[in-house]
Amino acid sequence: MCFYGGTYAHAIGVIDISQVPLTLEKLNYNAPTAGGYRDGDLAEARFIGPFQLFFDPNGNCYIADMNNHCIRKITTEDKVETVVGIPGIAGFKDGGKEEALFNQPTGITVAKDGTVYVGDRGNNRVRKLAIE
């Protein structure tokens, strides 16, 4: 399987690369409707501009949810949860899950040691997340 951020579709896409040839009919978005914010089961979750995603060594998928101004995670059990940031509120503030603020996070990567780095576009910074 191949996952990608459908930024303007406000969804996470999945391509089954075992089925060749790949066609648009085989693309599967988790939420083919308008964007929004909702954690929970992947099939019901909502995003606004998921820009980039990356997998950690444990198989969790981290997402820079650009226009929700937060970092989200899809667990290996297909559950979506907000890791850090306040959905819909842009800003710059360090802090915990319900305190930190981002302004259009667009880049995300996970280092080999599990450290998550975020490209915070609106604040012109690269930020390091301390995930507990």
mmCIF file with all atom_site columns, C-alpha atoms in Angstrom:
data_model
loop_
_atom_site.group_PDB
_atom_site.id
_atom_site.type_symbol
_atom_site.label_atom_id
_atom_site.label_alt_id
_atom_site.label_comp_id
_atom_site.label_asym_id
_atom_site.label_entity_id
_atom_site.label_seq_id
_atom_site.pdbx_PDB_ins_code
_atom_site.Cartn_x
_atom_site.Cartn_y
_atom_site.Cartn_z
_atom_site.occupancy
_atom_site.B_iso_or_equiv
_atom_site.pdbx_formal_charge
_atom_site.auth_seq_id
_atom_site.auth_comp_id
_atom_site.auth_asym_id
_atom_site.auth_atom_id
_atom_site.pdbx_PDB_model_num
ATOM 1   C CA . MET A 1 1   ? 0.000   0.000  0.000   1.00 0.00 ? 1   MET A CA 1
ATOM 2   C CA . CYS A 1 2   ? 1.098   3.545  -0.718  1.00 0.00 ? 2   CYS A CA 1
ATOM 3   C CA . PHE A 1 3   ? -0.327  6.474  1.270   1.00 0.00 ? 3   PHE A CA 1
ATOM 4   C CA . TYR A 1 4   ? -0.311  10.103 0.156   1.00 0.00 ? 4   TYR A CA 1
ATOM 5   C CA . GLY A 1 5   ? -1.733  13.422 1.311   1.00 0.00 ? 5   GLY A CA 1
ATOM 6   C CA . GLY A 1 6   ? -4.517  14.655 -0.947  1.00 0.00 ? 6   GLY A CA 1
ATOM 7   C CA . THR A 1 7   ? -3.991  18.293 0.002   1.00 0.00 ? 7   THR A CA 1
ATOM 8   C CA . TYR A 1 8   ? -6.807  19.805 -2.048  1.00 0.00 ? 8   TYR A CA 1
ATOM 9   C CA . ALA A 1 9   ? -9.111  16.819 -1.594  1.00 0.00 ? 9   ALA A CA 1
ATOM 10  C CA . HIS A 1 10  ? -8.706  17.195 2.204   1.00 0.00 ? 10  HIS A CA 1
ATOM 11  C CA . ALA A 1 11  ? -8.041  13.483 2.560   1.00 0.00 ? 11  ALA A CA 1
ATOM 12  C CA . ILE A 1 12  ? -5.441  10.771 2.901   1.00 0.00 ? 12  ILE A CA 1
ATOM 13  C CA . GLY A 1 13  ? -5.251  8.611  -0.198  1.00 0.00 ? 13  GLY A CA 1
ATOM 14  C CA . VAL A 1 14  ? -4.295  4.962  -0.440  1.00 0.00 ? 14  VAL A CA 1
ATOM 15  C CA . ILE A 1 15  ? -3.045  3.206  -3.554  1.00 0.00 ? 15  ILE A CA 1
ATOM 16  C CA . ASP A 1 16  ? -2.903  -0.582 -3.625  1.00 0.00 ? 16  ASP A CA 1
ATOM 17  C CA . ILE A 1 17  ? 0.345   -0.999 -5.530  1.00 0.00 ? 17  ILE A CA 1
ATOM 18  C CA . SER A 1 18  ? -0.178  -4.752 -5.811  1.00 0.00 ? 18  SER A CA 1
ATOM 19  C CA . GLN A 1 19  ? -2.891  -4.077 -8.413  1.00 0.00 ? 19  GLN A CA 1
ATOM 20  C CA . VAL A 1 20  ? -1.310  -3.213 -11.744 1.00 0.00 ? 20  VAL A CA 1
ATOM 21  C CA . PRO A 1 21  ? -2.004  -1.204 -13.785 1.00 0.00 ? 21  PRO A CA 1
ATOM 22  C CA . LEU A 1 22  ? -2.846  1.562  -11.342 1.00 0.00 ? 22  LEU A CA 1
ATOM 23  C CA . THR A 1 23  ? -5.934  3.529  -12.315 1.00 0.00 ? 23  THR A CA 1
ATOM 24  C CA . LEU A 1 24  ? -7.789  6.410  -10.738 1.00 0.00 ? 24  LEU A CA 1
ATOM 25  C CA . GLU A 1 25  ? -10.676 4.079  -9.952  1.00 0.00 ? 25  GLU A CA 1
ATOM 26  C CA . LYS A 1 26  ? -8.388  2.207  -7.564  1.00 0.00 ? 26  LYS A CA 1
ATOM 27  C CA . LEU A 1 27  ? -7.511  5.287  -5.529  1.00 0.00 ? 27  LEU A CA 1
ATOM 28  C CA . ASN A 1 28  ? -9.261  5.312  -2.174  1.00 0.00 ? 28  ASN A CA 1
ATOM 29  C CA . TYR A 1 29  ? -9.679  8.495  -0.159  1.00 0.00 ? 29  TYR A CA 1
ATOM 30  C CA . ASN A 1 30  ? -10.649 8.259  3.485   1.00 0.00 ? 30  ASN A CA 1
ATOM 31  C CA . ALA A 1 31  ? -12.973 11.266 3.241   1.00 0.00 ? 31  ALA A CA 1
ATOM 32  C CA . PRO A 1 32  ? -14.060 12.225 -0.276  1.00 0.00 ? 32  PRO A CA 1
ATOM 33  C CA . THR A 1 33  ? -16.201 15.107 0.998   1.00 0.00 ? 33  THR A CA 1
ATOM 34  C CA . ALA A 1 34  ? -15.431 18.607 2.207   1.00 0.00 ? 34  ALA A CA 1
ATOM 35  C CA . GLY A 1 35  ? -12.544 19.100 4.598   1.00 0.00 ? 35  GLY A CA 1
ATOM 36  C CA . GLY A 1 36  ? -12.893 19.553 8.307   1.00 0.00 ? 36  GLY A CA 1
ATOM 37  C CA . TYR A 1 37  ? -11.554 18.253 11.582  1.00 0.00 ? 37  TYR A CA 1
ATOM 38  C CA . ARG A 1 38  ? -12.406 14.956 13.209  1.00 0.00 ? 38  ARG A CA 1
ATOM 39  C CA . ASP A 1 39  ? -10.274 12.382 15.019  1.00 0.00 ? 39  ASP A CA 1
ATOM 40  C CA . GLY A 1 40  ? -11.295 8.731  15.314  1.00 0.00 ? 40  GLY A CA 1
ATOM 41  C CA . ASP A 1 41  ? -11.607 5.944  12.764  1.00 0.00 ? 41  ASP A CA 1
ATOM 42  C CA . LEU A 1 42  ? -9.673  6.685  9.576   1.00 0.00 ? 42  LEU A CA 1
ATOM 43  C CA . ALA A 1 43  ? -12.788 6.229  7.437   1.00 0.00 ? 43  ALA A CA 1
ATOM 44  C CA . GLU A 1 44  ? -14.553 9.000  9.384   1.00 0.00 ? 44  GLU A CA 1
ATOM 45  C CA . ALA A 1 45  ? -11.608 11.329 10.071  1.00 0.00 ? 45  ALA A CA 1
ATOM 46  C CA . ARG A 1 46  ? -11.471 14.761 8.460   1.00 0.00 ? 46  ARG A CA 1
ATOM 47  C CA . PHE A 1 47  ? -8.499  16.863 7.388   1.00 0.00 ? 47  PHE A CA 1
ATOM 48  C CA . ILE A 1 48  ? -8.046  20.307 5.831   1.00 0.00 ? 48  ILE A CA 1
ATOM 49  C CA . GLY A 1 49  ? -5.071  20.256 3.525   1.00 0.00 ? 49  GLY A CA 1
ATOM 50  C CA . PRO A 1 50  ? -3.014  17.258 4.658   1.00 0.00 ? 50  PRO A CA 1
ATOM 51  C CA . PHE A 1 51  ? 0.262   18.246 3.070   1.00 0.00 ? 51  PHE A CA 1
ATOM 52  C CA . GLN A 1 52  ? 2.961   15.730 3.852   1.00 0.00 ? 52  GLN A CA 1
ATOM 53  C CA . LEU A 1 53  ? 3.079   12.463 5.720   1.00 0.00 ? 53  LEU A CA 1
ATOM 54  C CA . PHE A 1 54  ? 5.791   10.213 7.074   1.00 0.00 ? 54  PHE A CA 1
ATOM 55  C CA . PHE A 1 55  ? 5.971   6.877  8.870   1.00 0.00 ? 55  PHE A CA 1
ATOM 56  C CA . ASP A 1 56  ? 7.822   6.341  12.143  1.00 0.00 ? 56  ASP A CA 1
ATOM 57  C CA . PRO A 1 57  ? 9.761   3.130  12.861  1.00 0.00 ? 57  PRO A CA 1
ATOM 58  C CA . ASN A 1 58  ? 6.643   1.632  14.520  1.00 0.00 ? 58  ASN A CA 1
ATOM 59  C CA . GLY A 1 59  ? 4.434   2.057  11.444  1.00 0.00 ? 59  GLY A CA 1
ATOM 60  C CA . ASN A 1 60  ? 2.469   5.105  12.645  1.00 0.00 ? 60  ASN A CA 1
ATOM 61  C CA . CYS A 1 61  ? 1.778   7.696  9.951   1.00 0.00 ? 61  CYS A CA 1
ATOM 62  C CA . TYR A 1 62  ? 2.311   11.356 10.950  1.00 0.00 ? 62  TYR A CA 1
ATOM 63  C CA . ILE A 1 63  ? 0.552   14.030 8.916   1.00 0.00 ? 63  ILE A CA 1
ATOM 64  C CA . ALA A 1 64  ? 1.146   17.766 8.600   1.00 0.00 ? 64  ALA A CA 1
ATOM 65  C CA . ASP A 1 65  ? -2.511  18.881 8.493   1.00 0.00 ? 65  ASP A CA 1
ATOM 66  C CA . MET A 1 66  ? -1.739  22.284 7.008   1.00 0.00 ? 66  MET A CA 1
ATOM 67  C CA . ASN A 1 67  ? -5.001  24.193 7.340   1.00 0.00 ? 67  ASN A CA 1
ATOM 68  C CA . ASN A 1 68  ? -6.028  22.619 10.637  1.00 0.00 ? 68  ASN A CA 1
ATOM 69  C CA . HIS A 1 69  ? -2.644  23.924 11.901  1.00 0.00 ? 69  HIS A CA 1
ATOM 70  C CA . CYS A 1 70  ? -1.812  20.697 13.700  1.00 0.00 ? 70  CYS A CA 1
ATOM 71  C CA . ILE A 1 71  ? 0.055   17.425 13.495  1.00 0.00 ? 71  ILE A CA 1
ATOM 72  C CA . ARG A 1 72  ? -2.067  14.295 13.249  1.00 0.00 ? 72  ARG A CA 1
ATOM 73  C CA . LYS A 1 73  ? -1.256  10.620 13.416  1.00 0.00 ? 73  LYS A CA 1
ATOM 74  C CA . ILE A 1 74  ? -2.797  7.514  11.887  1.00 0.00 ? 74  ILE A CA 1
ATOM 75  C CA . THR A 1 75  ? -2.021  4.594  14.169  1.00 0.00 ? 75  THR A CA 1
ATOM 76  C CA . THR A 1 76  ? -1.391  1.058  12.996  1.00 0.00 ? 76  THR A CA 1
ATOM 77  C CA . GLU A 1 77  ? -5.008  0.369  14.035  1.00 0.00 ? 77  GLU A CA 1
ATOM 78  C CA . ASP A 1 78  ? -6.291  2.989  11.516  1.00 0.00 ? 78  ASP A CA 1
ATOM 79  C CA . LYS A 1 79  ? -7.228  5.499  14.222  1.00 0.00 ? 79  LYS A CA 1
ATOM 80  C CA . VAL A 1 80  ? -6.569  9.206  13.668  1.00 0.00 ? 80  VAL A CA 1
ATOM 81  C CA . GLU A 1 81  ? -5.508  11.343 16.598  1.00 0.00 ? 81  GLU A CA 1
ATOM 82  C CA . THR A 1 82  ? -4.177  14.849 17.014  1.00 0.00 ? 82  THR A CA 1
ATOM 83  C CA . VAL A 1 83  ? -0.604  14.743 18.272  1.00 0.00 ? 83  VAL A CA 1
ATOM 84  C CA . VAL A 1 84  ? -0.102  18.453 18.851  1.00 0.00 ? 84  VAL A CA 1
ATOM 85  C CA . GLY A 1 85  ? -1.699  21.752 17.900  1.00 0.00 ? 85  GLY A CA 1
ATOM 86  C CA . ILE A 1 86  ? -5.133  23.293 18.264  1.00 0.00 ? 86  ILE A CA 1
ATOM 87  C CA . PRO A 1 87  ? -7.273  22.594 15.191  1.00 0.00 ? 87  PRO A CA 1
ATOM 88  C CA . GLY A 1 88  ? -8.195  25.734 13.272  1.00 0.00 ? 88  GLY A CA 1
ATOM 89  C CA . ILE A 1 89  ? -6.012  28.091 15.321  1.00 0.00 ? 89  ILE A CA 1
ATOM 90  C CA . ALA A 1 90  ? -2.823  29.385 13.702  1.00 0.00 ? 90  ALA A CA 1
ATOM 91  C CA . GLY A 1 91  ? 0.007   30.787 15.776  1.00 0.00 ? 91  GLY A CA 1
ATOM 92  C CA . PHE A 1 92  ? 3.409   30.135 17.263  1.00 0.00 ? 92  PHE A CA 1
ATOM 93  C CA . LYS A 1 93  ? 3.719   28.657 20.716  1.00 0.00 ? 93  LYS A CA 1
ATOM 94  C CA . ASP A 1 94  ? 5.706   25.807 22.188  1.00 0.00 ? 94  ASP A CA 1
ATOM 95  C CA . GLY A 1 95  ? 3.995   23.532 24.660  1.00 0.00 ? 95  GLY A CA 1
ATOM 96  C CA . GLY A 1 96  ? 2.092   20.312 25.074  1.00 0.00 ? 96  GLY A CA 1
ATOM 97  C CA . LYS A 1 97  ? -0.591  18.698 22.969  1.00 0.00 ? 97  LYS A CA 1
ATOM 98  C CA . GLU A 1 98  ? -3.248  21.278 23.796  1.00 0.00 ? 98  GLU A CA 1
ATOM 99  C CA . GLU A 1 99  ? -0.950  24.311 24.058  1.00 0.00 ? 99  GLU A CA 1
ATOM 100 C CA . ALA A 1 100 ? 1.410   24.300 21.078  1.00 0.00 ? 100 ALA A CA 1
ATOM 101 C CA . LEU A 1 101 ? 0.437   26.309 18.017  1.00 0.00 ? 101 LEU A CA 1
ATOM 102 C CA . PHE A 1 102 ? 1.527   25.982 14.390  1.00 0.00 ? 102 PHE A CA 1
ATOM 103 C CA . ASN A 1 103 ? 0.870   28.124 11.349  1.00 0.00 ? 103 ASN A CA 1
ATOM 104 C CA . GLN A 1 104 ? 0.371   25.914 8.301   1.00 0.00 ? 104 GLN A CA 1
ATOM 105 C CA . PRO A 1 105 ? 2.687   22.983 8.997   1.00 0.00 ? 105 PRO A CA 1
ATOM 106 C CA . THR A 1 106 ? 3.608   21.511 5.625   1.00 0.00 ? 106 THR A CA 1
ATOM 107 C CA . GLY A 1 107 ? 6.656   19.314 6.127   1.00 0.00 ? 107 GLY A CA 1
ATOM 108 C CA . ILE A 1 108 ? 7.178   16.401 8.456   1.00 0.00 ? 108 ILE A CA 1
ATOM 109 C CA . THR A 1 109 ? 9.796   13.731 8.910   1.00 0.00 ? 109 THR A CA 1
ATOM 110 C CA . VAL A 1 110 ? 10.659  11.160 11.533  1.00 0.00 ? 110 VAL A CA 1
ATOM 111 C CA . ALA A 1 111 ? 14.333  10.514 12.300  1.00 0.00 ? 111 ALA A CA 1
ATOM 112 C CA . LYS A 1 112 ? 15.684  7.009  12.926  1.00 0.00 ? 112 LYS A CA 1
ATOM 113 C CA . ASP A 1 113 ? 15.590  7.661  16.669  1.00 0.00 ? 113 ASP A CA 1
ATOM 114 C CA . GLY A 1 114 ? 11.870  8.503  16.456  1.00 0.00 ? 114 GLY A CA 1
ATOM 115 C CA . THR A 1 115 ? 12.254  12.286 16.746  1.00 0.00 ? 115 THR A CA 1
ATOM 116 C CA . VAL A 1 116 ? 9.631   14.124 14.706  1.00 0.00 ? 116 VAL A CA 1
ATOM 117 C CA . TYR A 1 117 ? 10.567  17.351 12.892  1.00 0.00 ? 117 TYR A CA 1
ATOM 118 C CA . VAL A 1 118 ? 7.954   19.700 11.424  1.00 0.00 ? 118 VAL A CA 1
ATOM 119 C CA . GLY A 1 119 ? 8.318   22.391 8.776   1.00 0.00 ? 119 GLY A CA 1
ATOM 120 C CA . ASP A 1 120 ? 6.117   25.177 10.171  1.00 0.00 ? 120 ASP A CA 1
ATOM 121 C CA . ARG A 1 121 ? 5.612   27.183 6.972   1.00 0.00 ? 121 ARG A CA 1
ATOM 122 C CA . GLY A 1 122 ? 3.712   30.158 8.343   1.00 0.00 ? 122 GLY A CA 1
ATOM 123 C CA . ASN A 1 123 ? 6.280   30.655 11.109  1.00 0.00 ? 123 ASN A CA 1
ATOM 124 C CA . ASN A 1 124 ? 9.310   30.023 8.861   1.00 0.00 ? 124 ASN A CA 1
ATOM 125 C CA . ARG A 1 125 ? 10.751  27.451 11.255  1.00 0.00 ? 125 ARG A CA 1
ATOM 126 C CA . VAL A 1 126 ? 11.645  23.811 11.599  1.00 0.00 ? 126 VAL A CA 1
ATOM 127 C CA . ARG A 1 127 ? 10.334  22.541 14.910  1.00 0.00 ? 127 ARG A CA 1
ATOM 128 C CA . LYS A 1 128 ? 11.204  19.441 16.902  1.00 0.00 ? 128 LYS A CA 1
ATOM 129 C CA . LEU A 1 129 ? 8.372   17.566 18.567  1.00 0.00 ? 129 LEU A CA 1
ATOM 130 C CA . ALA A 1 130 ? 8.755   15.861 21.928  1.00 0.00 ? 130 ALA A CA 1
ATOM 131 C CA . ILE A 1 131 ? 6.195   13.072 21.695  1.00 0.00 ? 131 ILE A CA 1
ATOM 132 C CA . GLU A 1 132 ? 5.457   11.136 24.863  1.00 0.00 ? 132 GLU A CA 1
#
